[in-house]
Short mmCIF file of C-alpha atoms and ligand atoms in Angstrom, two decimals:
data_model
loop_
_atom_site.label_atom_id
_atom_site.label_comp_id
_atom_site.label_asym_id
_atom_site.label_seq_id
_atom_site.Cartn_x
_atom_site.Cartn_y
_atom_site.Cartn_z
CA MET K 18 0.11 -0.46 0.04
CA PRO K 19 0.91 3.38 -0.90
CA ALA K 20 2.63 5.95 2.02
CA ASP K 21 0.97 8.89 0.06
CA ASP K 22 -0.54 11.92 2.22
CA LEU K 23 -3.80 12.68 0.24
CA MET K 24 -5.57 16.21 0.66
CA ASP K 25 -9.00 16.17 1.36
CA PHE K 26 -10.15 16.07 -2.46
CA ASP K 27 -12.53 19.69 -1.44
CA ALA K 28 -9.73 21.03 -0.16
CA VAL K 29 -7.65 20.74 -3.37
CA LEU K 30 -10.30 22.26 -5.14
CA GLU K 31 -10.00 25.62 -2.81
CA ARG K 32 -6.18 26.45 -3.53
CA TYR K 33 -5.95 24.79 -7.18
CA GLU K 34 -7.28 24.02 -10.34
CA PRO K 35 -7.02 20.49 -12.07
CA VAL K 36 -5.53 20.46 -15.30
CA ILE K 37 -5.98 16.75 -16.97
CA GLY K 38 -4.37 15.13 -20.37
CA LEU K 39 -5.74 11.93 -21.63
CA GLU K 40 -3.82 9.63 -24.13
CA VAL K 41 -5.59 7.47 -25.65
CA HIS K 42 -3.87 3.90 -27.64
CA VAL K 43 -6.76 2.16 -29.52
CA GLU K 44 -5.88 -1.22 -30.72
CA LEU K 45 -7.06 -1.52 -34.73
CA SER K 46 -9.35 -4.37 -35.63
CA THR K 47 -8.08 -4.46 -39.06
CA ALA K 48 -7.50 -7.91 -39.79
CA SER K 49 -4.04 -8.05 -40.58
CA LYS K 50 -1.23 -6.42 -38.74
CA MET K 51 -0.03 -2.47 -39.21
CA TRP K 52 2.90 -3.63 -41.99
CA CYS K 53 2.61 -7.33 -42.67
CA GLY K 54 -0.07 -9.80 -42.97
CA CYS K 55 0.07 -11.85 -39.88
CA SER K 56 -3.29 -11.88 -37.99
CA THR K 57 -4.73 -9.57 -35.39
CA ASP K 58 -6.70 -12.15 -33.40
CA PHE K 59 -6.22 -11.76 -29.82
CA GLY K 60 -4.38 -14.57 -27.88
CA GLY K 61 -3.43 -17.86 -29.53
CA GLU K 62 0.11 -19.90 -29.02
CA PRO K 63 2.84 -17.31 -28.37
CA ASN K 64 4.64 -16.25 -31.00
CA THR K 65 2.56 -18.19 -33.87
CA ARG K 66 1.41 -14.77 -35.49
CA THR K 67 4.53 -13.67 -36.07
CA CYS K 68 6.93 -13.18 -39.65
CA PRO K 69 10.01 -11.61 -40.43
CA VAL K 70 8.40 -8.06 -40.90
CA CYS K 71 6.69 -8.10 -37.05
CA LEU K 72 10.07 -9.96 -35.74
CA GLY K 73 12.22 -7.30 -37.12
CA LEU K 74 14.33 -9.59 -38.96
CA PRO K 75 17.07 -8.32 -41.19
CA GLY K 76 15.99 -7.42 -44.50
CA ALA K 77 12.44 -7.91 -43.82
CA LEU K 78 10.35 -4.50 -44.91
CA PRO K 79 7.30 -3.00 -43.76
CA VAL K 80 4.07 -1.86 -46.09
CA VAL K 81 1.75 -0.08 -44.61
CA ASN K 82 -1.75 -1.60 -43.95
CA GLU K 83 -4.22 0.51 -46.32
CA ARG K 84 -7.33 -0.49 -43.58
CA ALA K 85 -5.56 0.78 -40.86
CA ILE K 86 -5.07 4.72 -42.38
CA GLU K 87 -8.69 4.65 -43.22
CA SER K 88 -9.56 3.41 -39.87
CA ALA K 89 -7.06 5.95 -38.19
CA ILE K 90 -8.62 9.07 -40.78
CA ARG K 91 -11.57 7.80 -39.71
CA ILE K 92 -11.22 8.43 -36.01
CA GLY K 93 -9.66 11.73 -36.64
CA LEU K 94 -13.02 12.70 -38.18
CA ALA K 95 -14.97 11.44 -35.58
CA LEU K 96 -12.71 13.71 -33.18
CA GLY K 97 -13.38 16.80 -35.38
CA CYS K 98 -9.81 16.88 -36.33
CA SER K 99 -8.08 18.09 -39.57
CA ILE K 100 -6.81 15.63 -41.69
CA ALA K 101 -3.11 15.76 -42.78
CA THR K 102 -3.13 16.07 -46.79
CA TRP K 103 0.65 14.97 -45.99
CA CYS K 104 2.61 12.86 -43.06
CA ARG K 105 5.14 11.03 -42.21
CA PHE K 106 6.33 7.70 -40.26
CA ALA K 107 9.11 8.10 -37.35
CA ARG K 108 11.12 6.00 -35.64
CA LYS K 109 10.94 6.44 -31.94
CA ASN K 110 14.18 4.24 -30.67
CA TYR K 111 14.52 3.11 -27.62
CA PHE K 112 15.77 -0.37 -26.06
CA TYR K 113 12.72 -3.01 -25.26
CA PRO K 114 12.70 -6.51 -25.52
CA ASP K 115 9.10 -6.79 -26.72
CA MET K 116 10.07 -4.97 -29.59
CA SER K 117 12.91 -6.25 -31.31
CA LYS K 118 13.48 -3.90 -34.03
CA ASN K 119 14.54 -1.89 -31.05
CA TYR K 120 12.50 1.08 -32.24
CA GLN K 121 8.68 1.64 -33.00
CA VAL K 122 7.44 3.29 -35.79
CA SER K 123 5.22 5.86 -34.79
CA GLN K 124 4.77 9.04 -36.19
CA TYR K 125 6.21 12.25 -34.37
CA ASP K 126 5.52 15.93 -35.45
CA GLU K 127 3.64 15.23 -38.63
CA PRO K 128 0.25 13.31 -37.36
CA ILE K 129 -2.48 12.20 -39.12
CA ALA K 130 -4.89 13.79 -37.88
CA HIS K 131 -4.40 17.12 -35.38
CA ASP K 132 -6.84 19.44 -33.77
CA GLY K 133 -9.68 18.30 -32.83
CA ALA K 134 -12.76 18.79 -30.24
CA VAL K 135 -15.30 16.55 -28.83
CA ASP K 136 -18.13 17.20 -26.76
CA VAL K 137 -19.23 15.20 -23.95
CA LEU K 138 -22.08 15.68 -21.33
CA ILE K 139 -21.86 16.07 -17.58
CA ASP K 140 -24.91 16.24 -16.11
CA GLY K 141 -26.68 17.27 -18.89
CA GLU K 142 -23.93 19.95 -19.67
CA PRO K 143 -21.98 19.66 -22.41
CA PHE K 144 -17.96 19.75 -21.89
CA THR K 145 -15.78 20.57 -24.49
CA VAL K 146 -12.73 17.75 -24.51
CA PRO K 147 -10.10 19.47 -27.03
CA ILE K 148 -8.00 17.43 -29.14
CA GLU K 149 -4.56 18.00 -29.96
CA ARG K 150 -3.81 14.99 -31.98
CA ALA K 151 -4.48 11.02 -33.69
CA HIS K 152 -1.66 9.57 -35.00
CA MET K 153 -0.59 6.04 -35.94
CA GLU K 154 1.60 3.57 -35.03
CA GLU K 155 2.50 -0.32 -33.91
CA ASP K 156 1.95 -1.98 -30.44
CA ALA K 157 4.43 -3.99 -28.83
CA GLY K 158 4.63 -7.66 -28.05
CA LYS K 159 3.44 -9.05 -24.72
CA LEU K 160 6.86 -9.23 -21.78
CA ILE K 161 5.39 -12.67 -19.29
CA HIS K 162 7.12 -12.45 -15.77
CA MET K 163 7.66 -16.00 -14.93
CA GLY K 164 8.89 -18.07 -11.50
CA GLY K 165 7.43 -15.08 -8.92
CA ALA K 166 4.57 -15.02 -6.74
CA THR K 167 3.25 -11.83 -8.70
CA GLY K 168 3.61 -12.33 -12.08
CA ARG K 169 5.48 -8.99 -11.95
CA ILE K 170 9.11 -8.29 -13.00
CA GLN K 171 10.21 -7.30 -9.36
CA ASP K 172 10.48 -10.88 -7.87
CA ALA K 173 10.41 -12.91 -11.24
CA ALA K 174 12.94 -15.47 -11.94
CA TYR K 175 12.67 -15.08 -16.00
CA THR K 176 10.83 -13.27 -18.12
CA LEU K 177 9.02 -14.59 -21.57
CA ILE K 178 8.45 -12.56 -24.72
CA ASP K 179 4.65 -13.34 -26.94
CA TYR K 180 5.05 -11.33 -30.11
CA ASN K 181 1.69 -11.94 -31.23
CA ARG K 182 0.70 -8.84 -30.38
CA ALA K 183 4.16 -6.69 -31.95
CA GLY K 184 3.34 -4.72 -34.85
CA ILE K 185 -0.61 -4.99 -34.68
CA GLY K 186 -1.49 -1.32 -35.76
CA LEU K 187 -2.48 1.64 -33.09
CA VAL K 188 -4.09 5.15 -33.05
CA GLU K 189 -3.19 6.94 -30.12
CA ILE K 190 -5.44 9.90 -28.72
CA VAL K 191 -4.06 12.91 -27.16
CA THR K 192 -6.08 15.90 -26.11
CA LYS K 193 -4.62 18.99 -25.01
CA PRO K 194 -4.75 20.31 -21.50
CA ILE K 195 -8.27 20.11 -20.51
CA LEU K 196 -8.46 23.15 -18.23
CA GLY K 197 -11.60 24.47 -16.38
CA ALA K 198 -13.52 21.10 -15.58
CA GLY K 199 -12.70 21.83 -11.57
CA ALA K 200 -14.47 19.51 -9.68
CA ARG K 201 -15.89 17.74 -13.27
CA ALA K 202 -12.29 16.85 -14.02
CA PRO K 203 -12.48 12.86 -12.91
CA GLN K 204 -16.22 13.08 -14.52
CA VAL K 205 -14.96 14.42 -17.32
CA ALA K 206 -12.14 11.80 -17.94
CA ARG K 207 -14.17 8.59 -17.68
CA ALA K 208 -17.09 10.55 -19.95
CA TYR K 209 -14.14 11.48 -22.41
CA MET K 210 -13.33 7.44 -22.10
CA ASP K 211 -16.96 6.16 -22.44
CA PHE K 212 -16.97 8.39 -25.54
CA LEU K 213 -13.88 6.78 -26.93
CA ARG K 214 -15.09 3.52 -26.49
CA ASP K 215 -18.44 4.02 -28.05
CA GLN K 216 -17.72 6.03 -30.73
CA MET K 217 -14.39 3.21 -31.84
CA ARG K 218 -16.77 0.83 -31.90
CA ALA K 219 -19.64 2.25 -33.40
CA LEU K 220 -16.69 3.71 -36.18
CA GLY K 221 -16.41 -0.49 -36.64
CA VAL K 222 -12.44 0.38 -35.78
CA SER K 223 -11.79 -1.25 -33.06
CA HIS K 224 -13.46 -3.84 -30.65
CA ALA K 225 -12.65 -0.77 -27.96
CA ARG K 226 -12.42 -3.86 -24.91
CA MET K 227 -10.43 -2.43 -21.97
CA GLU K 228 -9.94 -5.45 -19.67
CA ARG K 229 -8.25 -6.31 -23.33
CA GLY K 230 -6.02 -3.58 -23.56
CA GLN K 231 -7.44 -2.46 -26.87
CA LEU K 232 -8.04 0.58 -25.23
CA ARG K 233 -5.58 1.92 -22.86
CA CYS K 234 -5.49 5.02 -21.11
CA ASP K 235 -2.74 6.78 -19.46
CA VAL K 236 -3.40 9.91 -16.94
CA ASN K 237 -1.66 12.79 -16.85
CA VAL K 238 -2.88 15.21 -13.94
CA SER K 239 -1.12 18.01 -12.77
CA LEU K 240 -2.37 21.31 -10.28
CA MET K 241 -2.26 24.94 -10.79
CA PRO K 242 -2.46 27.41 -8.22
CA LYS K 243 -5.73 29.56 -8.24
CA GLY K 244 -5.49 32.62 -10.48
CA SER K 245 -2.28 31.26 -12.21
CA THR K 246 -1.89 30.83 -15.54
CA THR K 247 1.13 28.55 -15.15
CA LEU K 248 0.91 24.72 -15.68
CA GLY K 249 1.82 22.49 -12.75
CA THR K 250 4.39 20.23 -13.38
CA ARG K 251 2.26 16.58 -14.27
CA THR K 252 2.25 12.71 -13.48
CA GLU K 253 1.43 10.10 -16.14
CA THR K 254 -0.41 7.41 -14.73
CA LYS K 255 0.06 4.35 -17.31
CA ASN K 256 -2.33 1.96 -18.65
CA VAL K 257 -5.50 2.62 -15.98
CA ASN K 258 -8.24 -0.09 -17.77
CA SER K 259 -11.23 1.02 -17.12
CA LEU K 260 -13.91 3.67 -16.51
CA ARG K 261 -13.59 3.42 -13.24
CA ALA K 262 -10.05 3.76 -12.21
CA VAL K 263 -9.95 6.51 -14.97
CA GLU K 264 -11.75 8.71 -12.49
CA GLN K 265 -10.35 7.30 -9.64
CA ALA K 266 -6.70 7.88 -11.25
CA VAL K 267 -7.87 11.40 -11.59
CA VAL K 268 -8.71 11.62 -8.04
CA TYR K 269 -5.75 10.03 -6.58
CA GLU K 270 -3.44 12.47 -8.35
CA MET K 271 -4.87 15.36 -7.61
CA ARG K 272 -5.24 14.85 -3.93
CA ARG K 273 -1.49 13.13 -3.69
CA GLN K 274 -0.13 16.34 -5.14
CA GLY K 275 -1.92 18.59 -3.71
CA ALA K 276 -0.80 17.17 -0.34
CA VAL K 277 2.79 18.03 -1.96
CA LEU K 278 2.45 20.97 -3.19
CA ALA K 279 0.53 22.33 0.12
CA GLY K 280 3.06 20.89 2.51
CA GLY K 281 5.86 22.93 0.25
CA GLY K 282 7.13 19.86 -1.75
CA ARG K 283 7.41 19.58 -5.43
CA VAL K 284 5.47 17.16 -7.69
CA THR K 285 7.96 15.10 -9.67
CA GLN K 286 7.32 14.73 -13.34
CA GLU K 287 7.36 10.87 -13.84
CA THR K 288 5.40 7.54 -15.16
CA ARG K 289 2.86 6.38 -12.35
CA HIS K 290 1.40 3.04 -12.68
CA TRP K 291 -2.01 2.48 -11.44
CA HIS K 292 -2.80 -0.15 -8.63
CA GLU K 293 -6.53 -2.08 -8.54
CA GLY K 294 -6.51 -1.13 -4.87
CA GLY K 295 -7.13 2.43 -5.82
CA TYR K 296 -3.66 4.40 -5.84
CA THR K 297 -0.81 4.82 -7.83
CA LEU K 298 3.14 4.55 -7.40
CA ALA K 299 5.76 5.73 -8.98
CA GLY K 300 7.03 4.35 -11.93
CA ARG K 301 10.53 5.80 -14.10
CA SER K 302 10.97 9.08 -14.20
CA LYS K 303 9.20 10.15 -17.38
CA GLU K 304 11.40 10.34 -20.98
CA THR K 305 11.42 13.62 -22.80
CA ALA K 306 11.11 13.18 -26.74
CA GLU K 307 14.53 13.98 -27.36
CA ASP K 308 15.65 10.76 -25.50
CA TYR K 309 13.92 8.84 -28.19
CA ARG K 310 15.84 10.44 -30.60
CA TYR K 311 12.90 10.08 -33.67
CA PHE K 312 13.80 10.42 -37.13
CA PRO K 313 11.60 9.40 -40.36
CA GLU K 314 11.20 5.82 -41.12
CA PRO K 315 12.95 5.83 -44.17
CA ASP K 316 11.30 2.37 -45.25
CA LEU K 317 7.86 3.45 -45.57
CA VAL K 318 6.45 6.10 -47.95
CA PRO K 319 4.54 9.12 -46.59
CA VAL K 320 0.97 9.02 -46.57
CA ALA K 321 -0.52 11.69 -48.96
CA PRO K 322 -4.75 10.65 -48.69
CA ASP K 323 -6.73 11.97 -51.55
CA PRO K 324 -8.92 14.82 -50.03
CA ALA K 325 -11.94 13.46 -51.96
CA TRP K 326 -11.38 10.14 -49.94
CA VAL K 327 -11.37 11.94 -47.26
CA GLU K 328 -14.54 13.43 -47.80
CA ALA K 329 -16.05 9.98 -48.82
CA LEU K 330 -14.81 8.46 -45.74
CA ARG K 331 -16.01 11.86 -43.54
CA ALA K 332 -19.79 10.48 -44.80
CA THR K 333 -19.33 7.66 -42.65
CA ILE K 334 -18.95 8.58 -39.90
CA PRO K 335 -21.72 7.65 -37.07
CA GLU K 336 -23.34 10.24 -34.73
CA HIS K 337 -22.40 11.25 -31.35
CA PRO K 338 -22.55 7.98 -28.98
CA GLN K 339 -24.84 10.48 -26.13
CA ALA K 340 -26.87 11.37 -29.39
CA ARG K 341 -27.88 7.59 -30.15
CA ARG K 342 -28.74 6.80 -26.87
CA GLU K 343 -31.26 9.49 -26.50
CA ARG K 344 -32.65 8.77 -30.06
CA LEU K 345 -33.09 5.16 -29.14
CA ARG K 346 -34.27 5.86 -25.49
CA ALA K 347 -36.90 7.83 -27.65
CA ALA K 348 -37.82 5.40 -30.27
CA TRP K 349 -37.77 2.14 -28.46
CA GLY K 350 -39.92 3.91 -25.58
CA LEU K 351 -38.88 2.04 -22.63
CA SER K 352 -38.68 2.91 -19.10
CA GLU K 353 -35.96 5.30 -17.27
CA ARG K 354 -35.30 2.21 -15.49
CA ASP K 355 -35.30 0.04 -18.09
CA PHE K 356 -33.05 1.61 -20.70
CA GLY K 357 -30.27 2.62 -17.55
CA ASP K 358 -30.19 -1.22 -17.04
CA LEU K 359 -29.69 -1.35 -20.69
CA LEU K 360 -27.15 0.75 -20.57
CA MET K 361 -25.07 -0.96 -17.25
CA THR K 362 -24.77 -3.88 -19.00
CA GLU K 363 -21.76 -3.45 -21.08
CA GLY K 364 -22.66 -3.78 -25.22
CA ALA K 365 -26.22 -4.62 -24.11
CA LEU K 366 -26.78 -1.18 -26.00
CA ASP K 367 -25.29 -2.57 -29.28
CA ALA K 368 -27.26 -5.86 -28.99
CA VAL K 369 -30.56 -4.71 -28.69
CA ALA K 370 -30.45 -1.99 -31.32
CA ALA K 371 -28.95 -5.00 -33.84
CA THR K 372 -31.64 -7.07 -32.82
CA VAL K 373 -34.53 -4.54 -33.32
CA ASP K 374 -33.27 -4.18 -36.42
CA ALA K 375 -33.79 -7.43 -37.24
CA GLY K 376 -37.60 -6.68 -36.55
CA CYS K 377 -37.79 -7.80 -32.50
CA ALA K 378 -39.54 -5.38 -30.58
CA PRO K 379 -37.39 -3.48 -28.19
CA ALA K 380 -39.10 -4.57 -24.82
CA ALA K 381 -38.59 -8.03 -25.89
CA ALA K 382 -34.98 -7.54 -27.17
CA ARG K 383 -34.01 -5.69 -23.97
CA LYS K 384 -35.41 -8.60 -21.53
CA TRP K 385 -33.05 -11.10 -23.32
CA TRP K 386 -29.77 -9.06 -23.84
CA THR K 387 -29.96 -8.08 -20.04
CA GLY K 388 -31.39 -11.07 -18.67
CA GLU K 389 -30.94 -14.42 -19.79
CA LEU K 390 -27.94 -13.99 -22.13
CA ALA K 391 -26.21 -11.33 -19.94
CA ARG K 392 -26.40 -14.15 -17.48
CA ARG K 393 -24.42 -16.49 -19.77
CA ALA K 394 -22.04 -15.03 -20.64
CA ASN K 395 -21.33 -13.21 -17.25
CA GLU K 396 -21.73 -17.36 -16.65
CA GLN K 397 -18.67 -17.91 -18.92
CA GLY K 398 -16.60 -14.58 -18.50
CA LEU K 399 -17.14 -13.59 -21.78
CA ALA K 400 -18.83 -10.18 -23.27
CA LEU K 401 -22.18 -10.29 -24.61
CA ASP K 402 -20.93 -10.10 -28.05
CA ASP K 403 -18.37 -12.83 -27.91
CA LEU K 404 -21.14 -15.11 -27.19
CA PRO K 405 -22.32 -17.70 -30.07
CA ILE K 406 -25.57 -16.60 -30.76
CA THR K 407 -26.47 -13.18 -33.34
CA PRO K 408 -29.10 -10.75 -32.96
CA ARG K 409 -30.93 -11.73 -36.03
CA ASP K 410 -31.17 -15.49 -33.96
CA VAL K 411 -32.57 -13.58 -30.76
CA ALA K 412 -35.04 -12.08 -33.28
CA THR K 413 -36.05 -14.92 -34.45
CA VAL K 414 -36.60 -16.78 -31.32
CA GLN K 415 -38.44 -13.66 -30.26
CA GLY K 416 -40.86 -14.42 -33.38
CA LEU K 417 -41.29 -18.15 -32.69
CA VAL K 418 -42.52 -17.21 -28.61
CA GLU K 419 -44.77 -14.86 -30.60
CA ALA K 420 -46.00 -17.07 -33.34
CA GLY K 421 -47.25 -19.21 -30.38
CA VAL K 422 -44.72 -22.14 -32.09
CA LEU K 423 -42.03 -21.34 -29.14
CA THR K 424 -43.27 -21.14 -25.22
CA ASP K 425 -40.65 -19.08 -22.88
CA ARG K 426 -39.30 -22.30 -21.76
CA LEU K 427 -38.50 -23.81 -24.97
CA ALA K 428 -37.27 -20.42 -26.18
CA ARG K 429 -34.65 -20.93 -23.56
CA ASN K 430 -33.88 -24.35 -24.47
CA VAL K 431 -33.60 -22.96 -28.34
CA ILE K 432 -31.15 -20.25 -26.83
CA ASP K 433 -29.26 -23.58 -25.21
CA GLY K 434 -28.94 -25.41 -28.52
CA VAL K 435 -27.54 -22.23 -30.36
CA LEU K 436 -25.09 -21.26 -27.47
CA ALA K 437 -23.91 -24.65 -27.68
CA GLY K 438 -22.69 -24.65 -31.39
CA GLU K 439 -26.07 -27.07 -32.65
CA GLY K 440 -27.14 -24.17 -35.67
CA SER K 441 -29.69 -21.58 -35.97
CA PRO K 442 -33.05 -21.12 -34.42
CA GLU K 443 -34.41 -23.46 -36.93
CA GLU K 444 -31.96 -26.49 -37.05
CA VAL K 445 -32.31 -26.33 -33.03
CA ILE K 446 -35.52 -26.46 -33.20
CA ALA K 447 -35.94 -29.26 -36.16
CA ARG K 448 -32.95 -31.31 -34.11
CA ARG K 449 -34.57 -31.01 -30.67
CA GLY K 450 -37.93 -31.42 -31.42
CA LEU K 451 -38.92 -28.59 -29.41
CA ALA K 452 -41.91 -26.81 -31.54
CA VAL K 453 -44.96 -26.63 -29.16
CA GLU K 454 -47.41 -29.33 -29.80
CA ARG K 455 -50.34 -27.83 -32.10
CA ASP K 456 -51.92 -31.16 -33.03
CA GLU K 457 -55.44 -30.70 -31.73
CA ASP K 458 -56.02 -34.19 -31.56
CA ALA K 459 -52.64 -35.21 -29.93
CA LEU K 460 -53.68 -32.44 -27.16
CA GLY K 461 -57.21 -33.69 -26.50
CA ALA K 462 -55.66 -36.60 -26.14
CA ALA K 463 -53.27 -35.63 -23.31
CA VAL K 464 -56.22 -33.53 -21.88
CA ASP K 465 -58.81 -36.80 -21.60
CA ALA K 466 -55.76 -38.64 -20.35
CA ALA K 467 -55.03 -36.23 -17.11
CA ILE K 468 -58.65 -36.04 -16.33
CA ALA K 469 -59.03 -39.83 -15.89
CA ALA K 470 -56.19 -40.06 -13.95
CA ASP K 471 -57.45 -37.39 -11.64
CA PRO K 472 -60.71 -36.97 -11.38
CA GLY K 473 -60.66 -35.46 -7.79
CA ALA K 474 -59.26 -32.32 -9.48
CA ALA K 475 -61.61 -32.92 -12.51
CA ALA K 476 -64.75 -32.43 -9.86
CA ARG K 477 -63.50 -29.56 -8.33
CA VAL K 478 -62.90 -27.98 -11.42
CA ARG K 479 -66.66 -28.67 -12.06
CA GLU K 480 -67.71 -27.45 -9.43
CA GLY K 481 -66.20 -23.91 -10.88
CA LYS K 482 -62.82 -24.31 -8.68
CA THR K 483 -61.38 -23.31 -11.43
CA GLN K 484 -57.47 -22.74 -9.54
CA ALA K 485 -57.78 -26.80 -9.72
CA ALA K 486 -56.93 -26.47 -13.09
CA GLY K 487 -53.57 -26.32 -12.42
CA ALA K 488 -53.07 -29.47 -11.22
CA LEU K 489 -54.49 -31.17 -14.75
CA ILE K 490 -52.44 -28.68 -16.88
CA GLY K 491 -49.45 -29.63 -14.65
CA ALA K 492 -50.10 -32.96 -15.60
CA VAL K 493 -50.67 -32.31 -19.71
CA MET K 494 -47.65 -29.99 -20.10
CA LYS K 495 -45.51 -33.27 -18.36
CA ALA K 496 -47.20 -35.71 -21.10
CA MET K 497 -46.53 -33.59 -23.38
CA GLY K 498 -42.71 -32.73 -22.31
CA GLY K 499 -43.51 -28.82 -21.82
CA GLN K 500 -44.10 -28.88 -25.56
CA ALA K 501 -47.59 -27.74 -25.39
CA ASP K 502 -49.21 -24.07 -25.14
CA ALA K 503 -50.42 -23.89 -21.30
CA ALA K 504 -53.04 -21.29 -22.69
CA ARG K 505 -54.64 -23.64 -25.16
CA VAL K 506 -54.44 -26.26 -22.65
CA ARG K 507 -56.21 -24.60 -19.85
CA ALA K 508 -58.69 -23.94 -22.57
CA LEU K 509 -59.31 -27.56 -23.90
CA ILE K 510 -59.59 -28.22 -19.89
CA LEU K 511 -62.50 -25.94 -18.93
CA GLU K 512 -63.97 -26.81 -22.13
CA ARG K 513 -64.39 -30.45 -21.21
CA LEU K 514 -64.97 -30.02 -17.50
CA ALA K 515 -67.57 -27.00 -18.37
ZN1 ZN J 603 4.34 -10.33 -39.28
#
């Protein structure tokens, strides 16, 4: 645990103005890596998704992924940025074992997108986050520290390296210093990340799963004495991997730096690491740009996107995620509470929207995705969109329920089959024999048999005690393996015993 003194949050705000900056890495979901044809699929046997290019072997030459450039431009446009008419890649030189070339190809003073702004809503009020740049670069491999208790480098006996991730395209989005947020600074940071996550998914450029490192946030925080216009010394907290942690990291650094400054100390410019316990710890002192000896990458041609192409891409930018939420909330007519539940379940809004597009009523689609399917995903530690069922499948199942072909119970059984990989809903129904029995003769025979087997219940129903029909309905449903429409069975029983 850290031994930092912390100042009360409100006391910090009385004396200082917080300034935050967010550097976010977005891992692109292109099929292949940035400079080679290797797959970008998550996971896989270590070092199987590699080639001479992404391993940096001598003589291997990179070729830029056109789709990655398209993604970077669309990200820039979605952030309200200007798109460079000409820009280059640069080499960032350093020694890192997870980058076997000993340099990272990035962009330095010529980013593909620059000078934008996005509005986020804080308690219903828009707050503008100024964007400095969005540039392209490549991801590094993964270090796996072995032989220690914690999996951290400090107590590791040795380290393994997996280069599967090395060379996957990244777009780094950097804000300008965000001033004027005051007490709302932690919320602004969170709302901005929330915006980015939703917008990257809507653009289809990244899966943007923070827990998988597909959206990684470095949080810069500094404090400026009230009335001053000179920015204070900032710290950079690395790889904060959830929305909640982003908010907490801002609060923690504000309180920690407040205590340092109020005690007459100076904030050290450094990299810090976020700990799930809710605090930051000092890492290395921060390198400056000069340390990296940037120079233009000689193995790649400059990027000069055709303005007509950029304009065509502009037409593909989705609406602001908050505007979309408001539009869907109004269109679906769900209660405030049901819609709130939907937003709380990660991925549910998109799943429901796609299910509604496939012809399902919003209320039914919401029920499936935030109920049964959210439960199944939870049990298996999966995200909703990892479940092997499509929104179209869900719409089909719900359609069959409404047509009376399936009861709710049978529908869940069909969902089971689809999740188990038995095929489409129709195939599962055929294979498992799940459709509701529509054959009136078969139903009638089962009703007659149930009445004959339970004369006591039958007599009570004849006397007008219709609740006694429950036992008979149960017997019929059991005899039919649950594949009868209970309302129809009840009607038949009452008809016969009238
Ligand atoms: Zn490769």
